[in-house]
Tab-separated table of C-alpha atoms in Angstrom:
chain	number	residue	atom	x	y	z
A	17	MET	CA	17.411	-14.315	-19.114
A	18	PRO	CA	13.819	-14.466	-17.097
A	19	GLN	CA	12.860	-11.783	-15.332
A	20	GLN	CA	13.148	-11.546	-11.507
A	21	PRO	CA	9.716	-9.833	-10.075
A	22	PRO	CA	11.693	-7.146	-8.615
A	23	LYS	CA	12.203	-6.619	-4.756
A	24	GLY	CA	9.515	-3.421	-4.008
A	25	ALA	CA	6.455	-6.447	-4.747
A	26	GLY	CA	4.564	-5.302	-1.509
A	27	SER	CA	1.187	-4.485	-0.643
A	28	GLY	CA	0.170	-0.810	1.483
A	29	THR	CA	-1.558	-0.875	4.968
A	30	GLN	CA	-4.934	1.307	5.739
A	31	SER	CA	-4.477	3.402	8.599
A	32	ALA	CA	-6.758	6.361	9.758
A	33	PRO	CA	-6.629	8.958	12.657
A	34	ARG	CA	-8.897	8.080	15.775
A	35	ARG	CA	-11.586	9.797	16.347
A	36	GLY	CA	-14.368	10.452	18.972
A	37	LYS	CA	-15.857	13.000	21.582
A	38	GLY	CA	-15.246	13.095	24.475
A	39	VAL	CA	-18.671	12.900	27.630
A	40	LEU	CA	-18.943	16.013	29.909
A	41	ASN	CA	-20.341	14.534	33.592
A	42	GLN	CA	-21.505	17.265	35.639
A	43	GLN	CA	-20.258	15.391	38.833
A	44	VAL	CA	-19.022	12.421	40.670
A	45	ALA	CA	-20.315	9.907	42.080
A	46	ALA	CA	-21.140	9.112	45.461
A	47	GLY	CA	-18.898	7.476	46.099
A	48	ALA	CA	-16.318	6.954	43.436
A	49	ARG	CA	-12.916	7.639	43.573
A	50	VAL	CA	-11.860	11.861	42.638
A	51	PRO	CA	-10.955	11.869	38.757
A	52	VAL	CA	-7.287	13.221	38.046
A	53	CYS	CA	-7.263	15.435	34.686
A	54	ALA	CA	-4.731	14.166	32.419
A	55	SER	CA	-3.217	17.039	31.235
A	56	CYS	CA	-2.691	19.190	34.631
A	57	LYS	CA	-2.448	16.080	36.879
A	58	ALA	CA	-4.770	17.612	39.790
A	59	GLN	CA	-8.061	16.499	40.975
A	60	ILE	CA	-10.554	17.356	39.471
A	61	ARG	CA	-13.619	18.166	41.974
A	62	GLY	CA	-16.320	19.348	40.064
A	63	LYS	CA	-16.991	18.891	35.647
A	64	PHE	CA	-15.208	17.616	33.457
A	65	VAL	CA	-13.880	15.018	31.014
A	66	THR	CA	-13.388	11.413	30.247
A	67	ALA	CA	-12.184	10.305	26.620
A	68	LEU	CA	-10.193	7.206	25.596
A	69	GLY	CA	-10.524	6.250	29.242
A	70	GLN	CA	-9.034	9.018	31.212
A	71	THR	CA	-10.198	12.029	32.769
A	72	TRP	CA	-10.034	16.256	31.248
A	73	CYS	CA	-10.211	19.263	32.895
A	74	PRO	CA	-12.962	20.961	30.289
A	75	ASN	CA	-11.028	24.048	29.790
A	76	HIS	CA	-7.084	20.962	29.454
A	77	PHE	CA	-9.794	18.505	27.312
A	78	SER	CA	-8.824	20.430	24.103
A	79	CYS	CA	-6.294	21.399	20.637
A	80	ALA	CA	-2.797	20.341	21.157
A	81	MET	CA	-2.350	23.234	18.058
A	82	PRO	CA	-0.247	26.099	20.474
A	83	ASP	CA	-2.516	28.294	18.328
A	84	CYS	CA	-5.965	27.306	18.000
A	85	LYS	CA	-6.530	25.518	22.109
A	86	ARG	CA	-9.665	25.024	21.437
A	87	GLU	CA	-12.238	23.062	24.155
A	88	LEU	CA	-12.139	19.652	22.081
A	89	HIS	CA	-15.350	17.884	24.967
A	90	ASP	CA	-18.600	20.040	21.590
A	91	ILE	CA	-16.415	19.438	18.878
A	92	GLY	CA	-15.092	16.178	19.075
A	93	PHE	CA	-11.241	14.891	18.308
A	94	VAL	CA	-9.333	14.111	16.553
A	95	GLU	CA	-5.991	12.377	17.383
A	96	GLU	CA	-2.303	11.607	16.266
A	97	LYS	CA	0.764	10.895	17.875
A	98	LYS	CA	-1.106	10.859	20.901
A	99	GLN	CA	-2.452	14.831	21.100
A	100	LEU	CA	-5.747	15.790	20.342
A	101	TYR	CA	-6.675	18.101	18.293
A	102	CYS	CA	-10.032	19.808	16.690
A	103	GLU	CA	-10.636	18.777	13.220
A	104	GLY	CA	-9.713	22.198	11.366
A	105	CYS	CA	-6.424	21.687	12.954
A	106	PHE	CA	-5.887	18.185	11.759
A	107	GLU	CA	-6.224	18.887	8.488
A	108	THR	CA	-4.895	22.071	8.547
A	109	HIS	CA	-1.680	21.007	9.396
A	110	LEU	CA	-1.367	17.323	10.143
A	111	ALA	CA	-3.055	15.290	7.434
A	112	PRO	CA	-0.824	14.168	5.359
A	113	ASN	CA	-0.572	15.172	1.535
A	114	CYS	CA	-1.734	12.935	-1.132
A	115	SER	CA	1.097	11.531	-3.223
A	116	ARG	CA	-0.706	11.369	-6.300
A	117	CYS	CA	-3.389	13.912	-5.835
A	118	SER	CA	-1.627	16.025	-3.584
A	119	LYS	CA	-4.547	17.318	-1.742
A	120	ARG	CA	-4.857	15.950	2.149
A	121	VAL	CA	-5.470	12.580	3.514
A	122	LYS	CA	-8.314	13.510	5.758
A	123	GLY	CA	-9.310	9.839	6.287
A	124	ASP	CA	-8.741	6.083	5.636
A	125	CYS	CA	-4.794	6.520	4.267
A	126	LEU	CA	-2.944	4.106	2.924
A	127	ASN	CA	1.094	3.782	3.495
A	128	ALA	CA	3.117	2.121	0.430
A	129	ILE	CA	6.295	2.593	-0.771
A	130	GLY	CA	7.517	4.936	1.768
A	131	LYS	CA	4.479	7.609	0.946
A	132	GLN	CA	1.042	7.987	1.473
A	133	PHE	CA	-2.254	7.793	-0.639
A	134	HIS	CA	-5.864	8.046	-0.285
A	135	PRO	CA	-7.292	3.907	-0.942
A	136	GLU	CA	-8.922	5.749	-4.222
A	137	CYS	CA	-5.408	7.439	-5.392
A	138	PHE	CA	-3.352	4.883	-5.349
A	139	SER	CA	-3.429	2.004	-8.497
A	140	CYS	CA	-1.405	0.497	-11.082
A	141	THR	CA	0.397	2.911	-13.231
A	142	TYR	CA	-0.520	1.180	-16.516
A	143	CYS	CA	-4.374	0.164	-16.255
A	144	GLY	CA	-5.261	2.470	-13.026
A	145	SER	CA	-6.280	-0.910	-10.930
A	146	LEU	CA	-7.273	-0.178	-7.664
A	147	PHE	CA	-4.961	-1.539	-5.106
A	148	GLY	CA	-6.285	-1.801	-1.944
A	149	ASN	CA	-4.601	-4.186	0.181
A	150	SER	CA	-3.681	-6.328	-2.462
A	151	HIS	CA	0.257	-6.914	-3.834
A	152	PHE	CA	1.689	-4.732	-6.451
A	153	TYR	CA	5.036	-4.883	-8.097
A	154	LEU	CA	7.529	-1.421	-8.563
A	155	GLU	CA	9.439	-0.681	-12.162
A	156	ASP	CA	11.763	2.529	-11.654
A	157	GLY	CA	9.627	3.497	-8.621
A	158	LEU	CA	6.035	3.417	-10.352
A	159	PRO	CA	3.495	0.537	-9.220
A	160	TYR	CA	2.017	-2.301	-11.507
A	161	CYS	CA	-0.592	-5.217	-10.681
A	162	GLU	CA	0.484	-8.382	-11.491
A	163	ALA	CA	-0.899	-8.604	-15.130
A	164	ASP	CA	0.971	-6.070	-16.180
A	165	TRP	CA	4.227	-6.303	-14.608
A	166	ASN	CA	4.088	-9.368	-16.177
A	167	GLU	CA	3.384	-8.112	-19.437
A	168	LEU	CA	5.579	-5.046	-19.446
A	169	PHE	CA	8.978	-6.385	-18.169
A	170	THR	CA	8.704	-10.197	-17.627
A	171	THR	CA	10.807	-11.891	-20.270
A	172	LYS	CA	8.292	-13.926	-23.232
A	173	CYS	CA	9.111	-17.605	-24.502
A	174	TYR	CA	8.456	-17.365	-27.788
A	175	ALA	CA	6.813	-20.406	-28.765
A	176	CYS	CA	3.839	-19.992	-26.341
A	177	GLY	CA	4.106	-15.632	-24.787
A	178	TYR	CA	3.719	-16.798	-21.981
A	179	PRO	CA	6.721	-15.362	-19.808
A	180	ILE	CA	8.900	-17.153	-18.901
A	181	GLU	CA	9.358	-16.649	-14.764
A	182	ALA	CA	12.544	-17.177	-12.151
A	183	GLY	CA	13.214	-21.436	-11.925
A	184	ASP	CA	11.054	-22.409	-15.127
A	185	ARG	CA	14.072	-23.761	-17.392
A	186	TRP	CA	14.271	-21.820	-20.667
A	187	VAL	CA	16.342	-22.660	-23.284
A	188	GLU	CA	17.694	-18.857	-25.252
A	189	ALA	CA	17.962	-20.174	-29.620
A	190	MET	CA	17.980	-17.437	-32.114
A	191	ASN	CA	17.907	-14.055	-30.733
A	192	ASN	CA	14.674	-15.699	-28.677
A	193	ASN	CA	14.197	-17.388	-25.369
A	194	TYR	CA	12.103	-20.435	-25.064
A	195	HIS	CA	10.359	-22.349	-22.026
A	196	SER	CA	11.862	-25.963	-22.511
A	197	GLN	CA	9.447	-27.889	-22.929
A	198	CYS	CA	8.452	-25.196	-26.141
A	199	PHE	CA	11.517	-25.852	-27.645
A	200	ASN	CA	10.966	-27.833	-30.095
A	201	CYS	CA	10.800	-28.709	-33.442
A	202	SER	CA	8.256	-26.982	-36.193
A	203	VAL	CA	6.843	-29.303	-37.794
A	204	CYS	CA	7.235	-33.084	-35.408
A	205	LYS	CA	7.383	-30.827	-32.368
A	206	LYS	CA	10.786	-33.559	-31.254
A	207	ASN	CA	11.322	-30.570	-28.241
A	208	LEU	CA	15.268	-30.158	-29.192
A	209	GLU	CA	16.289	-28.564	-25.344
A	210	GLY	CA	19.924	-29.960	-25.373
A	211	GLN	CA	19.777	-31.711	-29.604
A	212	SER	CA	21.319	-30.456	-32.081
A	213	PHE	CA	18.976	-27.991	-34.457
A	214	LEU	CA	18.791	-25.594	-37.449
A	215	GLY	CA	17.361	-22.814	-37.328
A	216	LYS	CA	15.143	-21.634	-40.074
A	217	SER	CA	13.305	-19.110	-41.640
A	218	GLY	CA	13.565	-18.000	-38.066
A	219	ARG	CA	12.025	-21.713	-36.106
A	220	PRO	CA	13.895	-23.576	-34.921
A	221	MET	CA	13.758	-27.734	-37.636
A	222	CYS	CA	15.294	-31.035	-35.469
A	223	LYS	CA	17.465	-32.157	-38.398
A	224	SER	CA	15.890	-34.404	-40.437
A	225	HIS	CA	12.865	-31.591	-41.209
A	226	ALA	CA	15.628	-28.600	-41.840
A	227	ARG	CA	16.521	-31.375	-45.546
C-alpha cells in the first residue's frame, strides 16, 4: 500500500528573546506626569528609567534573578516571560538547550517537534540540509526533507521508479507495485490494469505476447 505522508510533517517556527536597553532620565520634564515605578508602584521623584513603555526606579530596573539583581540600565536586558534579566543570567539559567548540539540557544531559537534548536542545527537527518521554516517529515521521530523522505520511505513504482503517492491509482502484481498507468505489457505497452496478463521473466505481458 502506498506510504501516507507522516502525521509529523510540519515546519519549525523561529523565536528570539527580546533584548533592549533602558534609558536613564535625570528628571521629569516640566508639566509632565510624575512617573510610577513598574516594580514598587511608587511615584518617582528623582531619576527614573524608561523601557518597554514603562518606568522604573533605577534600583528597581534590575535583573529578576533573585541572587543577581544587577541594575540593567547600563548593561541592557533580556526579556523572558515578561521578566527582565541580565544577559549573563539569561544565558546561564534560562536559554534553552539545543536538542541537536546540547549548547545553549542564546539568540534565534527554532521550535519544532516539541524541541528547541539553533537554526543551523535543525537539519535533515539524511542529507543535512537546513530546514529553516520549510516543511519537514518525521519518521521514527527524526526529521527528513521531503526529497529524502520520498526517496527513503515511500513505495516506488517498479516500472518508472517514482513514488506512488497517496491518492494515486496503483496495481500490485508479481510482488511489485506499479502506478496504474505504468502497468503495461513489456512488449506492446498495452495497459494491463484490470486485464488478464502473464508474467514472464518478472515482466508483465499481455496474453498475445506471453506465448
